[in-house]
Coordinates of N, CA and C in Angstrom, one line a residue:
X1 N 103.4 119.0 94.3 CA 102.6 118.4 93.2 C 103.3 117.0 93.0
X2 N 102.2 116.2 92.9 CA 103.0 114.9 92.8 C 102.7 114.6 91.1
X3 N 103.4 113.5 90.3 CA 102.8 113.2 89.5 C 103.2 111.4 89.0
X4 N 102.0 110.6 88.7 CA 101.9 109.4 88.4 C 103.0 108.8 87.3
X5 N 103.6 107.7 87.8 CA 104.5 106.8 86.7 C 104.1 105.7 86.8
X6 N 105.1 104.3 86.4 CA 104.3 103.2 85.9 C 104.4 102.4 87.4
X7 N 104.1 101.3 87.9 CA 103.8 100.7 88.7 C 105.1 100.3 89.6
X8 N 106.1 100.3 88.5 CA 107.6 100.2 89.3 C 108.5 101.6 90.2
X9 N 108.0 102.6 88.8 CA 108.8 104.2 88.8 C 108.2 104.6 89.9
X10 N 108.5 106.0 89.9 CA 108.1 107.1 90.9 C 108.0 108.0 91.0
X11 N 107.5 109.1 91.3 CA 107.4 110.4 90.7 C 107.6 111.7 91.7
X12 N 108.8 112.5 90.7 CA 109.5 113.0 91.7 C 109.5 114.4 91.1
X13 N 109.9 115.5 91.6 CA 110.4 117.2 91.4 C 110.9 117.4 92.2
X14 N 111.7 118.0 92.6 CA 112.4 118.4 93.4 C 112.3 119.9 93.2
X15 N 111.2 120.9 94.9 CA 110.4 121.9 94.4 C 111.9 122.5 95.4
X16 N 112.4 123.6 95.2 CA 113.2 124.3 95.8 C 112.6 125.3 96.5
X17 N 112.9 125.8 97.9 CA 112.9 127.6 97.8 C 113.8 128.5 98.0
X18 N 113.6 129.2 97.4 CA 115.1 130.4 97.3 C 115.5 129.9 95.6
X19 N 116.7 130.8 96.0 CA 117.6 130.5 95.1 C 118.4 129.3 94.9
X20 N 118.7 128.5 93.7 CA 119.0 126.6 93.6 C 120.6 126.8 93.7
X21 N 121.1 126.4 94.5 CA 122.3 125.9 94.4 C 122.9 125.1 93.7
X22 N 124.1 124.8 93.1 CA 124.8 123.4 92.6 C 124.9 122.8 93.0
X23 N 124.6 122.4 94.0 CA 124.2 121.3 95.1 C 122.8 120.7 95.2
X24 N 121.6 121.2 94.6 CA 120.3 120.8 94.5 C 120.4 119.9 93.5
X25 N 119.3 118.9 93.4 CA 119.4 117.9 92.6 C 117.5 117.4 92.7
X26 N 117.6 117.0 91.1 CA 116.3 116.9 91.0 C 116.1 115.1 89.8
X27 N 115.4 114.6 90.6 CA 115.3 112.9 90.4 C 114.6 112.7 88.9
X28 N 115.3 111.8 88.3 CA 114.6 111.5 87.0 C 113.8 110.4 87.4
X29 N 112.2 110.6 87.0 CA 111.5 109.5 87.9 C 111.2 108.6 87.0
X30 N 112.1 108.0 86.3 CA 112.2 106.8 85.2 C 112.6 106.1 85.9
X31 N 114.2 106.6 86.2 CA 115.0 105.3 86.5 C 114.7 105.3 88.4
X32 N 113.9 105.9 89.0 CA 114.0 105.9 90.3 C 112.9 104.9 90.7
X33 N 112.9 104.3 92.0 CA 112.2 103.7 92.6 C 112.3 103.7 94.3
X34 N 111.3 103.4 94.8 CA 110.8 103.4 95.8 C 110.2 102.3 96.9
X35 N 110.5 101.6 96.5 CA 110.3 99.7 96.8 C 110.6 99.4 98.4
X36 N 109.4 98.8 98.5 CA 109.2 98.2 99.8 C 108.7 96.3 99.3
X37 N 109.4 95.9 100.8 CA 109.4 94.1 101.0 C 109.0 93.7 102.1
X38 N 107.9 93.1 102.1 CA 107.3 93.0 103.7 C 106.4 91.3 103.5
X39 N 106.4 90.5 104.2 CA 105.4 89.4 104.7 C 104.1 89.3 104.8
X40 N 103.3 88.2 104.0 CA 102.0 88.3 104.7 C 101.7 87.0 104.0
X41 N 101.1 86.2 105.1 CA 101.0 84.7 105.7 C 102.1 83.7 105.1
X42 N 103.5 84.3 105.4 CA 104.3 83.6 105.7 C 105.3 83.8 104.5
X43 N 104.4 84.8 103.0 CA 105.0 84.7 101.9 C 105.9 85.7 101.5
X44 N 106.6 86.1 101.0 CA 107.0 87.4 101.2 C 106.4 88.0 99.5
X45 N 106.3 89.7 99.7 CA 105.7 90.0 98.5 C 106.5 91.1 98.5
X46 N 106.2 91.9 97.0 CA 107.2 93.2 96.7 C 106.1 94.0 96.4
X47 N 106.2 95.6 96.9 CA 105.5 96.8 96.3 C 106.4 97.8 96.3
X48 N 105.5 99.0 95.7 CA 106.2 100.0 95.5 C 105.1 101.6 95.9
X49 N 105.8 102.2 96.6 CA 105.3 103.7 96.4 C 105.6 104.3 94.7
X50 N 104.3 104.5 94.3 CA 104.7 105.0 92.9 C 104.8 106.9 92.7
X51 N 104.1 107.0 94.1 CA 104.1 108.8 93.8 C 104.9 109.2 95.2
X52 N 105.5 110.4 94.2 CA 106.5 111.0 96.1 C 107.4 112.3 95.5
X53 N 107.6 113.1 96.4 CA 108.2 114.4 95.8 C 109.2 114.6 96.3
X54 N 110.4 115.3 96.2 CA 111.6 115.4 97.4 C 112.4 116.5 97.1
X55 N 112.7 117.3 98.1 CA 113.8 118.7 98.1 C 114.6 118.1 98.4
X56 N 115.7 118.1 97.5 CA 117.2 117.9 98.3 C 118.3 118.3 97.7
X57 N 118.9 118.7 99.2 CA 120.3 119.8 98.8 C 121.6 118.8 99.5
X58 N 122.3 118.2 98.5 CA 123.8 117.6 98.6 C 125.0 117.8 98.1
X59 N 126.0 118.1 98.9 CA 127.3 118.5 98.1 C 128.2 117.6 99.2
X60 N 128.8 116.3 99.0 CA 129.5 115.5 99.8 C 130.7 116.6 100.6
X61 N 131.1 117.2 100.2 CA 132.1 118.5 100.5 C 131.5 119.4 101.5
X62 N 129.8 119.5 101.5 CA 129.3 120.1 102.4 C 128.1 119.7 103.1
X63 N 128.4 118.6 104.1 CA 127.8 118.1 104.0 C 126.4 118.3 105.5
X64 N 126.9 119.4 106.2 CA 126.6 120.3 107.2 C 125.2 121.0 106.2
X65 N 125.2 121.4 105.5 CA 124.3 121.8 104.4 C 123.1 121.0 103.8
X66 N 123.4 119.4 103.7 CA 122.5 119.1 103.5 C 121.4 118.3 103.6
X67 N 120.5 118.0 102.9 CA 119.5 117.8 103.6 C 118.5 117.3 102.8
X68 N 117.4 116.4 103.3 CA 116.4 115.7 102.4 C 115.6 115.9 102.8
X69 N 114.4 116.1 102.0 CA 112.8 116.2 102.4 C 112.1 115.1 101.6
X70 N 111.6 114.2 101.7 CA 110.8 113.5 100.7 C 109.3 113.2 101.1
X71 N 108.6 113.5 100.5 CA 106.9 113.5 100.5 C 106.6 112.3 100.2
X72 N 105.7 111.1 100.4 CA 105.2 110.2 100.1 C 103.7 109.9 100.5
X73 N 102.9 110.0 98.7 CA 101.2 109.8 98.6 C 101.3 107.9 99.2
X74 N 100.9 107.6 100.6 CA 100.8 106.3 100.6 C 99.6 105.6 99.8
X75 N 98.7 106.5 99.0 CA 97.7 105.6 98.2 C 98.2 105.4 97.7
X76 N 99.5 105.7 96.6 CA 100.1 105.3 95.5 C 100.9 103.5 95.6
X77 N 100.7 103.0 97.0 CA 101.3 102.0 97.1 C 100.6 100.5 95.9
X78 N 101.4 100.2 95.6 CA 101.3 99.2 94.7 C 102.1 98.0 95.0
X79 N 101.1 96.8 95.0 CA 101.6 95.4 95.5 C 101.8 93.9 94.0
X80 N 100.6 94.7 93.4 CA 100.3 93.9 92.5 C 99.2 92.7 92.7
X81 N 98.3 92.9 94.0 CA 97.5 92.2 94.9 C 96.6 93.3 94.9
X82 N 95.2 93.2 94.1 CA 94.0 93.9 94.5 C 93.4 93.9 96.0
X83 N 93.2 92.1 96.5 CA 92.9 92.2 97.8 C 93.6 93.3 98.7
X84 N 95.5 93.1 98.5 CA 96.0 93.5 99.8 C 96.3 95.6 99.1
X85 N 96.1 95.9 98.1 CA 96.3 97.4 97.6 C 95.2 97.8 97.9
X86 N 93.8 96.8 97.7 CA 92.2 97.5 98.6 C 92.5 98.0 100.1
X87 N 93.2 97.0 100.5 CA 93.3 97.4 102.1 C 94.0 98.3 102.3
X88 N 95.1 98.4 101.7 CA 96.0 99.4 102.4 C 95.5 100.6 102.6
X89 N 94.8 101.6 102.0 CA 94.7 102.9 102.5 C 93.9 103.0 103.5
X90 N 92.9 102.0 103.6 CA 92.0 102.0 105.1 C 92.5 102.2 106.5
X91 N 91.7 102.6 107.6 CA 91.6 103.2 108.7 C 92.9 102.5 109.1
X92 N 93.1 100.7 109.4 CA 93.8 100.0 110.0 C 95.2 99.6 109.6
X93 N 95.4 100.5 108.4 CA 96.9 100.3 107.6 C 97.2 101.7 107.4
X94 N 97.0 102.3 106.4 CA 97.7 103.9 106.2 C 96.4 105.2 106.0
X95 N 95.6 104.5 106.3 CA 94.4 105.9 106.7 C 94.7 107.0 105.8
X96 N 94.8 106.4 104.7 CA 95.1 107.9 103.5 C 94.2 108.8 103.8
X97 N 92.7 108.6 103.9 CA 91.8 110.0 104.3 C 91.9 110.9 105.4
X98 N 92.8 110.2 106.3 CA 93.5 111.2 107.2 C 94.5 111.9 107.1
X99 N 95.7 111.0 106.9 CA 96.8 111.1 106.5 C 97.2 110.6 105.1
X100 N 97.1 111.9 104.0 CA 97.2 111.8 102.5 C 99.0 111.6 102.4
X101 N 100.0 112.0 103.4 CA 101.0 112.2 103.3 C 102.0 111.4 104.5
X102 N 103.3 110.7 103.6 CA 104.0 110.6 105.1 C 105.6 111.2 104.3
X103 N 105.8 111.4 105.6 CA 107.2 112.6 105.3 C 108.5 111.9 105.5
X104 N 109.6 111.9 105.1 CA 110.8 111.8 105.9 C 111.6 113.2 105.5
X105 N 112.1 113.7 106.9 CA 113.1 115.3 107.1 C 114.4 114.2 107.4
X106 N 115.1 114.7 107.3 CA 116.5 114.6 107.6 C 117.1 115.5 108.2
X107 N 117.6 115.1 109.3 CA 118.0 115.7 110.2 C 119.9 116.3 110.3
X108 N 120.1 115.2 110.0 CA 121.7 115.2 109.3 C 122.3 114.1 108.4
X109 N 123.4 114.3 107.7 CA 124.0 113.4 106.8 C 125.2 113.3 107.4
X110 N 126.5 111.9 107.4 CA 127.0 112.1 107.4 C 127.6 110.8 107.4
X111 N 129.5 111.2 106.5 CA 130.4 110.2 105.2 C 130.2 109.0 106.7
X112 N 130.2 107.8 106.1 CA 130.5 106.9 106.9 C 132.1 105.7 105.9
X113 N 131.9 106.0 105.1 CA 133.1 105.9 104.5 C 133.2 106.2 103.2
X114 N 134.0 105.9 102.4 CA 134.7 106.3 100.4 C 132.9 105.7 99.9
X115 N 132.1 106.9 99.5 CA 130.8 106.8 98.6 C 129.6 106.4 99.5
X116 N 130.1 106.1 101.3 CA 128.5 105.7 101.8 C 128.3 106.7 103.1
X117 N 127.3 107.0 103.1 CA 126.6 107.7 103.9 C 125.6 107.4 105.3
X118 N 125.6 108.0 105.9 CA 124.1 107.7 106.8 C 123.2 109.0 106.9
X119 N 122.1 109.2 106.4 CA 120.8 110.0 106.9 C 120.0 109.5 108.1
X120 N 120.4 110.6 109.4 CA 119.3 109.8 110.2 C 118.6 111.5 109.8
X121 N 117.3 111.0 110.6 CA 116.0 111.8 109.9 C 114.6 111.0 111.0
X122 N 113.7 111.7 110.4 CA 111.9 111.2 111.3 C 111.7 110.9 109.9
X123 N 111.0 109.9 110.3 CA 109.5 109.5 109.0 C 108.4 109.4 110.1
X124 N 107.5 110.3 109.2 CA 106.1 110.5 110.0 C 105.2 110.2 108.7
X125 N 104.7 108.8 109.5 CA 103.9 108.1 108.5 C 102.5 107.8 109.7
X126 N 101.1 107.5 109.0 CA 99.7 107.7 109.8 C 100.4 108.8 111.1
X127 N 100.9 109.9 110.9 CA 100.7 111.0 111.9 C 101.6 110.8 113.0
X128 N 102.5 109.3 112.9 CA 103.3 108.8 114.0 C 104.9 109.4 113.9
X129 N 105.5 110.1 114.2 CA 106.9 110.6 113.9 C 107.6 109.3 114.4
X130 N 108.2 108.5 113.5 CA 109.7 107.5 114.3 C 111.0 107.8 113.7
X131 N 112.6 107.9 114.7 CA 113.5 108.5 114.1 C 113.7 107.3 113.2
X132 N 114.7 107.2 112.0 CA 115.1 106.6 111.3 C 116.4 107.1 111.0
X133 N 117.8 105.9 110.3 CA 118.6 105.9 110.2 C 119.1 105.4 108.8
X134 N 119.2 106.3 107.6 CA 119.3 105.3 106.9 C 121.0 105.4 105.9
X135 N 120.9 104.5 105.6 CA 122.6 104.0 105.0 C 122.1 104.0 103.4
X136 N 123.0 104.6 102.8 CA 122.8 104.6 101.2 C 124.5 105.3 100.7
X137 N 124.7 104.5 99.7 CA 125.8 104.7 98.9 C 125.6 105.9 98.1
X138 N 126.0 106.7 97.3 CA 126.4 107.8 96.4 C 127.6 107.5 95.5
X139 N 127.2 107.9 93.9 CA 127.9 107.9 93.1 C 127.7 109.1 92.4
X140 N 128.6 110.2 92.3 CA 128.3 111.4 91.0 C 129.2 111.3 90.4
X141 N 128.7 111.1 88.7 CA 129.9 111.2 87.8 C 129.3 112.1 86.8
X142 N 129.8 113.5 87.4 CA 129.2 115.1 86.1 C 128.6 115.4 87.3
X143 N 127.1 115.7 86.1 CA 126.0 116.4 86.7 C 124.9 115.4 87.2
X144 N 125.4 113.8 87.8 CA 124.7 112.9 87.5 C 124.7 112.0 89.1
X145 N 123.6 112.0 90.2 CA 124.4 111.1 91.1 C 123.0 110.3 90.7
X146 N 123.7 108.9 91.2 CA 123.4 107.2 91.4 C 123.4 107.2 93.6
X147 N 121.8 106.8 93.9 CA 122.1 106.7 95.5 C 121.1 105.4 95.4
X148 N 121.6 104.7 96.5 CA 120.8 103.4 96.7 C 121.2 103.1 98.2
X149 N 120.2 102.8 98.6 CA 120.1 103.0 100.3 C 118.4 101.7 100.5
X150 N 118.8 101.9 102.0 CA 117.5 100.0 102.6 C 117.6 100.5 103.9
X151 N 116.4 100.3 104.6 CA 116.1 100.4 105.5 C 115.2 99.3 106.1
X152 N 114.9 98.8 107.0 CA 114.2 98.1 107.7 C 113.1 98.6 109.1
X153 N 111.8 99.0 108.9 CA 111.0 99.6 109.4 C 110.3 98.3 110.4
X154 N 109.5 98.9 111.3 CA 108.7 97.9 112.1 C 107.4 98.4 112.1
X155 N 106.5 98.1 111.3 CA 105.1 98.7 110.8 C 104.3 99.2 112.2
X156 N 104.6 98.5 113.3 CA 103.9 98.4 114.4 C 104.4 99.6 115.5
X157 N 105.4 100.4 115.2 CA 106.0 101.6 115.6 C 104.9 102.5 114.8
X158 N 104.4 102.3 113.6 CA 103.7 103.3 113.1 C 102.1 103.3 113.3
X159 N 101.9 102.0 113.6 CA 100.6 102.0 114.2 C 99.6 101.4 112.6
X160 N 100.7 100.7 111.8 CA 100.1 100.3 110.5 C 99.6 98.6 110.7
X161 N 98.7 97.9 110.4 CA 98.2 96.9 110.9 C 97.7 96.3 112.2
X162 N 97.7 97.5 113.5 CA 97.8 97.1 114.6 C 96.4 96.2 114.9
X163 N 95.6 95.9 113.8 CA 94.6 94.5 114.1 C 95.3 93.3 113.7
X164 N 96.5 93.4 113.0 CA 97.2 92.1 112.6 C 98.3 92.1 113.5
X165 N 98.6 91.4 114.5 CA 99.4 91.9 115.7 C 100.7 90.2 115.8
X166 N 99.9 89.5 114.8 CA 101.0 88.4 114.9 C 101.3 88.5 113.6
X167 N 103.0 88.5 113.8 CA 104.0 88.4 112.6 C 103.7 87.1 111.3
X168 N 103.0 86.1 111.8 CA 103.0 85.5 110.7 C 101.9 85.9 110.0
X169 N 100.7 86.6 110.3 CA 99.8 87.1 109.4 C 100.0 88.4 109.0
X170 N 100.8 89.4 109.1 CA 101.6 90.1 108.3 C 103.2 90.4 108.9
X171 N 103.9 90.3 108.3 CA 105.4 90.7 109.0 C 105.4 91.9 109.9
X172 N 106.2 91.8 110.8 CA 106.5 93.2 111.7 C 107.4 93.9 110.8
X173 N 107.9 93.1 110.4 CA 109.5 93.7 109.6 C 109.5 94.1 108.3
X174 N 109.1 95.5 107.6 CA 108.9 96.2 106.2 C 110.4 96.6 106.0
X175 N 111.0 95.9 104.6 CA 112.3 96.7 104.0 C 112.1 97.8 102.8
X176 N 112.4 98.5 103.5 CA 112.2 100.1 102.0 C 113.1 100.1 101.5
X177 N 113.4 100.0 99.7 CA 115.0 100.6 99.2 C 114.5 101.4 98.3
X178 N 115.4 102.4 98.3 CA 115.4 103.4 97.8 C 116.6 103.1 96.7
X179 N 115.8 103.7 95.1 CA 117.1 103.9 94.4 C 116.9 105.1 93.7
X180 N 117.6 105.9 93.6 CA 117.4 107.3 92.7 C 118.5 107.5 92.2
X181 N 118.0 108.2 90.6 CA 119.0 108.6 90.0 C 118.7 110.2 89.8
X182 N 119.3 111.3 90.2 CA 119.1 112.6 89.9 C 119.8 113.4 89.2
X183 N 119.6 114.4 88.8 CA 120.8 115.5 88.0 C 120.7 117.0 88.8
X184 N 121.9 117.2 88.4 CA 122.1 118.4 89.5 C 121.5 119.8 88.6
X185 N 121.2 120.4 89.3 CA 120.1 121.9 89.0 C 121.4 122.6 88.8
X186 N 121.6 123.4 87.7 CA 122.2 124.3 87.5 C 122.0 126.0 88.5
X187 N 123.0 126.6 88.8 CA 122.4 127.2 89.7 C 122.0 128.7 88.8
X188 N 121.1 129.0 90.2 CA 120.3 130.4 89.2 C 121.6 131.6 89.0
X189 N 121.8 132.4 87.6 CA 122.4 133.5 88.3 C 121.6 134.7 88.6
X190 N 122.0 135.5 89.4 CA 121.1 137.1 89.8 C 121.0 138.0 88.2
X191 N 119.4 138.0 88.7 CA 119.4 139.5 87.5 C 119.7 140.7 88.3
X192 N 120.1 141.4 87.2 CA 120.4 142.8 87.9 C 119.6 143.6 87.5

């Protein structure tokens, strides 16, 4: 289930199955965002994914364990451009009526030094799986982590504008950062 925030935020739960570990963590979708930076005729602009859901199980101590799922509604993209937010969900950009959903799995994590990480993982966006690699810092202080992470995508791996095929009428080059702030799920105990 997704659910709508304001044009910056993002909207998150973190749906478990099984039983939640101390290691599960679920996003306050106030302070989180989901921001993409990408070109078009020559200018650069800012939007944001405003809806998206994600399972994720992290314990830096274990880190063979864990793992990210994040769901992303690409209708919810937001530019602040009616022209260019009309276009996007169409056939020749993100084809929401085909593909309502794009995914990133993660495949592994792992310390790349004191608070930073790498997730490589697939994101399958318009139905196209591309691996992805992404770098993001971690901070937990309690029950509280701080992650901020950027990636740099090539739209044209995904098959997103392939009528706009020269870089200065839209960029090849999309930067995504991710910042989330989550709290850790208390874990369940067994009834007897």
């Amino acid at each position: 289930m997704l659910w709508k925030t304001g044009s910056l935020g993002i909207a998150a739960m973190v749906i478990g199955a099984g039983p939640l570990l101390a290691s599960d963590w679920e996003i306050r979708a106030e302070e989180s965002t989901l921001a993409v930076q990408g070109t078009q005729s020559g200018r650069s602009f800012d939007a944001a994914f405003t809806e998206f859901d994600a399972d994720i199980t992290f314990d830096p101590s274990a880190l063979d364990a864990a793992s990210v799922t994040v769901r992303i509604d690409p209708a919810s993209f937001e530019s602040g451009s009616s022209d260019r937010d009309n276009e996007v969900p169409k056939k020749d950009f993100f084809h929401v009526s085909e593909f309502p959903e794009a995914v990133f799995q993660s495949t592994s994590i792992a310390a790349t030094g004191e608070g930073s990480y790498l997730a490589d993982g697939t994101l399958t966006l318009k139905g196209v799986a591309v691996p992805v690699a992404l770098p993001f810092t971690l901070a937990i202080k309690g029950d509280v982590a701080r992650v901020t992470g950027s990636v740099d995508l090539q739209r044209l791996d995904f098959g997103i504008g392939k009528g706009y095929k020269r870089d200065k009428d839209i960029g090849h080059a999309v930067t995504v950062t991710v910042t989330v702030v989550a709290d850790r799920k208390a874990a369940e105990t067994p009834q007897s």
